[in-house]
Each structure stands twice: as C-alpha cells, then as structure tokens.
C-alpha cells in the first residue's frame, strides 16, 4: 500500500544533541512538508520541498534543517539550536501544489527532550 | 493576522445529532482551497472534505458537508448523525494559490466529543 512512513514513532533526545526524524513516501509525490504540533495546538509549517534538491523555510524553521536528495525521502534534523523541541512532528506529501491537492500525512514522531 | 480561525476549542454533541464546527479564514487570493482534517488520539491526520474557492456548490462527503460562505470567508464543517468514533480533533486548513508558498495553513483545531 502506498503511504508515508515516519520513524521512529517515539524519540527521546538529550539536551544539546541533534536528532534526525525520518520521512519516506512511496506515493510518487513531488512535494513534501514537515509540520510541528504542540499539545492542543494546530500544525505549524517547518520546511517544505517542491522538488528534489530544493526546499523552503516555513514559519518556524529556526533550529531545524532538512535535505531532499531523493524524491521519496525528506528527513528532518532537530538541532541543538532548537530551544524547545519537545513536540509531535508530522510529515506530509502532495502530488503537486495546486490549490485542490490533498495532503497525505504520516503517523507522526513524538519527540521528547530528557 | 490569523489565516485560519477556529473559535471553538471544544464541542460536545449527543450521538446521532448533527454538529457544526466553525472556521473562518483570511486571504486576499481569489483562488484558494479549503480543507478539513480529523485527528484521532492516535495522531494521524485524516482528510475529510475539500472546497475550492470557485466551487458554487457546497462540498459533501458522506456524513460531512462544508457550509461555504465566501463573502463571509467562512467554511464550517457539518457532521450529520454523529457517531462515537467522530470524537477527535478537527482542523480547518487553507492552501492559497497566488502566494508563493502553497503549503497548507492550519487553524488551532476544535476538539469534538460525542456523548452516548
């Protein structure tokens, strides 16, 4: 079945460490996105990529980095510069970026700083 | 200014009754799309319904319908005949065409609880 796979489901990080969240899709979608969700809040855009080897900052990109070396993969690195990284992270993809394009989401990664 | 506003942090509804979840949006684009997603406690986002800004008819998908009032910039979700499984967070989202960024922008969500 086609879909988006995020791993790991739960991740614990010590302060000062970088961690990388994985996002893989087999939907052959061009565009991919990373969102952050805090408890009881909506989703906020971190980074997005419309094509391979290109990505753009979203609303809260500080302390995060991404790469898009392959169409199916869009990993997110949470760096030590991110002051409050504990949150739920969701990866999404769309076939394109037309206004009517539905976004498909992964199951999410819950990151906790210990 | 908030692009998407959901003013109801939480809603209760009796099983089998209808419920309306409010959403207002702010855009200067003429072409845009409005979406509703459901997020159960497990965390995944489930697409429910889509409405395009040029669509003259309100969108419907099974028990879900979207009450689209373009002049008022509102896109309320109506769930008919609520079921216990409808208990979840519901998010309204928008994608604008004319701005450079076309990622979905989400509201803060409404937590719906269906009571037996």
Short mmCIF file of C-alpha atoms in Angstrom, two decimals:
data_model
loop_
_atom_site.label_atom_id
_atom_site.label_comp_id
_atom_site.label_asym_id
_atom_site.label_seq_id
_atom_site.Cartn_x
_atom_site.Cartn_y
_atom_site.Cartn_z
CA UNK A 1 0.00 0.00 0.00
CA UNK A 2 1.16 3.50 -0.77
CA UNK A 3 1.70 5.88 2.05
CA UNK A 4 4.06 7.89 4.20
CA UNK A 5 6.24 6.25 6.81
CA UNK A 6 7.70 8.21 9.67
CA UNK A 7 10.22 6.74 12.04
CA UNK A 8 10.72 6.40 14.87
CA UNK A 9 7.30 6.76 16.44
CA UNK A 10 8.80 7.93 19.73
CA UNK A 11 12.17 9.62 20.14
CA UNK A 12 13.99 10.83 23.21
CA UNK A 13 16.79 13.34 22.97
CA UNK A 14 19.20 14.69 25.49
CA UNK A 15 19.68 18.42 25.57
CA UNK A 16 22.42 19.54 23.20
CA UNK A 17 22.02 16.60 20.82
CA UNK A 18 20.96 16.66 17.21
CA UNK A 19 18.37 14.11 16.14
CA UNK A 20 17.04 13.18 12.72
CA UNK A 21 13.44 12.22 12.01
CA UNK A 22 12.83 10.03 9.01
CA UNK A 23 10.06 10.51 6.44
CA UNK A 24 9.67 8.24 3.42
CA UNK A 25 6.83 8.17 0.89
CA UNK A 26 6.04 5.74 -1.92
CA UNK A 27 3.21 7.80 -3.42
CA UNK A 28 5.46 9.33 -6.08
CA UNK A 29 4.52 12.75 -4.74
CA UNK A 30 6.59 15.77 -5.72
CA UNK A 31 6.04 17.95 -2.67
CA UNK A 32 6.82 17.10 0.93
CA UNK A 33 6.32 19.00 4.18
CA UNK A 34 7.26 18.98 7.86
CA UNK A 35 4.88 20.28 10.49
CA UNK A 36 5.22 20.68 14.22
CA UNK A 37 2.27 20.26 16.59
CA UNK A 38 2.32 21.29 20.24
CA UNK A 39 -0.28 19.95 22.71
CA UNK A 40 -3.74 21.30 21.96
CA UNK A 41 -2.44 23.35 19.05
CA UNK A 42 -2.65 23.34 15.31
CA UNK A 43 0.10 22.40 12.89
CA UNK A 44 2.86 24.85 12.10
CA UNK A 45 5.00 24.56 8.99
CA UNK A 46 8.72 23.98 9.50
CA UNK A 47 10.04 23.28 5.99
CA UNK A 48 8.69 22.19 2.65
CA UNK A 49 10.10 20.91 -0.62
CA UNK A 50 8.50 21.08 -4.04
CA UNK A 51 11.18 19.12 -5.91
CA UNK A 52 14.34 17.17 -5.28
CA UNK A 53 17.33 19.23 -4.13
CA UNK A 54 15.15 22.21 -3.31
CA UNK A 55 13.42 23.22 -0.09
CA UNK A 56 11.99 26.32 1.53
CA UNK A 57 11.66 27.57 5.09
CA UNK A 58 8.26 27.61 6.67
CA UNK A 59 7.09 29.66 9.64
CA UNK A 60 9.27 28.08 12.33
CA UNK A 61 12.43 26.88 10.59
CA UNK A 62 14.92 28.12 13.19
CA UNK A 63 16.73 25.21 14.84
CA UNK A 64 15.75 22.73 12.13
CA UNK A 65 17.36 21.54 8.91
CA UNK A 66 16.22 19.30 6.06
CA UNK A 67 17.51 17.67 2.90
CA UNK A 68 15.78 16.35 -0.20
CA UNK A 69 18.27 14.20 -2.07
CA UNK A 70 15.65 11.71 -3.22
CA UNK A 71 12.06 12.22 -4.25
CA UNK A 72 10.77 9.74 -1.72
CA UNK A 73 12.73 10.96 1.31
CA UNK A 74 12.62 14.18 3.33
CA UNK A 75 14.45 13.81 6.66
CA UNK A 76 14.22 16.49 9.34
CA UNK A 77 17.10 17.23 11.72
CA UNK A 78 16.28 18.89 15.00
CA UNK A 79 19.46 20.66 16.04
CA UNK A 80 20.66 21.76 19.45
CA UNK A 81 19.77 25.30 18.41
CA UNK A 82 16.08 24.45 18.71
CA UNK A 83 15.29 25.65 22.22
CA UNK A 84 12.06 23.78 22.81
CA UNK A 85 11.98 20.73 20.54
CA UNK A 86 9.54 18.59 22.55
CA UNK A 87 6.55 18.23 20.21
CA UNK A 88 4.72 15.98 17.78
CA UNK A 89 6.18 16.10 14.26
CA UNK A 90 4.15 15.29 11.19
CA UNK A 91 5.43 14.73 7.68
CA UNK A 92 3.12 15.17 4.70
CA UNK A 93 3.23 14.95 0.93
CA UNK A 94 1.17 16.12 -2.03
CA UNK A 95 1.20 15.20 -5.70
CA UNK A 96 1.77 18.82 -6.57
CA UNK A 97 0.99 22.19 -5.09
CA UNK A 98 -2.26 23.03 -6.82
CA UNK A 99 -4.87 24.52 -4.54
CA UNK A 100 -7.07 21.42 -4.58
CA UNK A 101 -4.32 18.94 -3.80
CA UNK A 102 -4.99 16.83 -0.76
CA UNK A 103 -2.11 16.31 1.66
CA UNK A 104 -1.31 12.82 2.91
CA UNK A 105 0.23 12.52 6.36
CA UNK A 106 2.47 10.08 8.14
CA UNK A 107 1.71 8.71 11.60
CA UNK A 108 3.97 11.23 13.28
CA UNK A 109 7.02 11.18 15.55
CA UNK A 110 6.72 12.27 19.16
CA UNK A 111 9.99 13.86 20.26
CA UNK A 112 10.77 14.38 23.92
CA UNK A 113 13.81 16.13 25.35
CA UNK A 114 15.03 14.49 28.55
CA UNK B 1 -3.38 38.20 11.43
CA UNK B 2 -4.52 34.61 11.73
CA UNK B 3 -5.07 32.98 8.37
CA UNK B 4 -7.41 30.34 9.78
CA UNK B 5 -9.50 30.88 12.90
CA UNK B 6 -11.35 28.16 14.74
CA UNK B 7 -13.11 29.77 17.69
CA UNK B 8 -14.41 26.62 19.37
CA UNK B 9 -11.65 24.91 21.37
CA UNK B 10 -14.07 22.15 22.40
CA UNK B 11 -17.53 20.94 21.45
CA UNK B 12 -19.89 18.33 22.84
CA UNK B 13 -22.61 16.61 20.83
CA UNK B 14 -25.01 13.80 21.55
CA UNK B 15 -24.70 10.68 19.48
CA UNK B 16 -26.89 10.79 16.32
CA UNK B 17 -27.20 14.57 16.42
CA UNK B 18 -25.66 16.99 13.92
CA UNK B 19 -22.84 19.36 14.85
CA UNK B 20 -21.26 22.37 13.15
CA UNK B 21 -17.59 23.22 13.60
CA UNK B 22 -16.74 26.81 12.74
CA UNK B 23 -13.90 28.02 10.56
CA UNK B 24 -13.17 31.49 9.23
CA UNK B 25 -10.25 32.36 7.01
CA UNK B 26 -8.36 35.36 5.78
CA UNK B 27 -6.90 35.67 2.31
CA UNK B 28 -6.57 38.19 -0.48
CA UNK B 29 -6.20 35.46 -3.09
CA UNK B 30 -9.06 34.79 -5.48
CA UNK B 31 -8.09 31.16 -5.91
CA UNK B 32 -7.70 29.01 -2.83
CA UNK B 33 -8.70 25.68 -1.39
CA UNK B 34 -10.20 24.86 1.99
CA UNK B 35 -9.76 21.52 3.72
CA UNK B 36 -10.95 19.78 6.85
CA UNK B 37 -8.89 17.10 8.58
CA UNK B 38 -9.70 14.82 11.50
CA UNK B 39 -7.03 13.85 14.04
CA UNK B 40 -7.92 10.96 16.37
CA UNK B 41 -5.99 10.46 19.58
CA UNK B 42 -3.53 8.24 17.70
CA UNK B 43 -2.23 11.34 15.92
CA UNK B 44 -2.65 10.67 12.23
CA UNK B 45 -4.35 13.29 10.08
CA UNK B 46 -7.34 12.07 8.08
CA UNK B 47 -8.60 14.13 5.14
CA UNK B 48 -12.36 14.69 5.28
CA UNK B 49 -13.51 17.21 2.71
CA UNK B 50 -12.34 19.88 0.25
CA UNK B 51 -13.93 23.10 -1.05
CA UNK B 52 -12.48 25.23 -3.82
CA UNK B 53 -13.00 28.98 -3.83
CA UNK B 54 -14.66 28.84 -7.24
CA UNK B 55 -16.96 25.95 -6.37
CA UNK B 56 -20.55 27.15 -6.36
CA UNK B 57 -21.96 24.16 -4.57
CA UNK B 58 -21.10 23.20 -1.02
CA UNK B 59 -18.93 20.09 -0.85
CA UNK B 60 -20.33 16.91 0.64
CA UNK B 61 -18.68 13.60 1.53
CA UNK B 62 -20.96 11.12 3.19
CA UNK B 63 -21.91 12.49 6.63
CA UNK B 64 -19.62 15.51 6.15
CA UNK B 65 -20.64 18.69 4.42
CA UNK B 66 -18.96 22.03 4.16
CA UNK B 67 -21.06 25.16 4.60
CA UNK B 68 -19.10 27.58 2.40
CA UNK B 69 -19.98 31.28 2.65
CA UNK B 70 -17.43 33.05 0.51
CA UNK B 71 -18.48 36.62 1.26
CA UNK B 72 -18.19 35.95 4.98
CA UNK B 73 -15.00 33.93 4.50
CA UNK B 74 -16.33 31.03 6.44
CA UNK B 75 -16.08 27.28 5.78
CA UNK B 76 -17.91 25.46 8.53
CA UNK B 77 -17.87 21.68 8.75
CA UNK B 78 -21.20 19.98 9.39
CA UNK B 79 -21.21 16.41 10.67
CA UNK B 80 -24.61 14.78 10.49
CA UNK B 81 -25.70 11.86 12.67
CA UNK B 82 -22.67 11.97 14.97
CA UNK B 83 -21.06 8.70 15.97
CA UNK B 84 -18.85 7.87 18.95
CA UNK B 85 -15.96 7.39 16.51
CA UNK B 86 -16.24 11.03 15.48
CA UNK B 87 -14.64 12.07 18.77
CA UNK B 88 -11.35 13.68 17.71
CA UNK B 89 -9.62 16.96 16.94
CA UNK B 90 -10.79 18.67 13.77
CA UNK B 91 -8.65 21.09 11.81
CA UNK B 92 -9.58 23.55 9.12
CA UNK B 93 -6.82 24.35 6.63
CA UNK B 94 -6.28 26.52 3.56
CA UNK B 95 -3.99 26.49 0.57
CA UNK B 96 -3.63 29.74 -1.34
CA UNK B 97 -2.68 29.70 -5.00
CA UNK B 98 -1.46 33.19 -5.69
CA UNK B 99 1.08 33.45 -2.89
CA UNK B 100 4.47 31.85 -3.45
CA UNK B 101 4.02 29.35 -0.69
CA UNK B 102 1.37 26.74 -1.26
CA UNK B 103 1.66 24.62 1.83
CA UNK B 104 -1.43 24.11 3.94
CA UNK B 105 -2.02 26.60 6.75
CA UNK B 106 -3.94 25.15 9.69
CA UNK B 107 -6.22 26.53 12.36
CA UNK B 108 -5.81 25.70 16.03
CA UNK B 109 -8.44 22.99 15.93
CA UNK B 110 -11.67 22.01 17.68
CA UNK B 111 -11.89 19.01 19.98
CA UNK B 112 -15.20 17.24 19.41
CA UNK B 113 -16.55 14.84 21.97
CA UNK B 114 -19.54 12.69 21.06
CA UNK B 115 -21.55 11.55 24.05
CA UNK B 116 -23.71 8.40 24.09
#
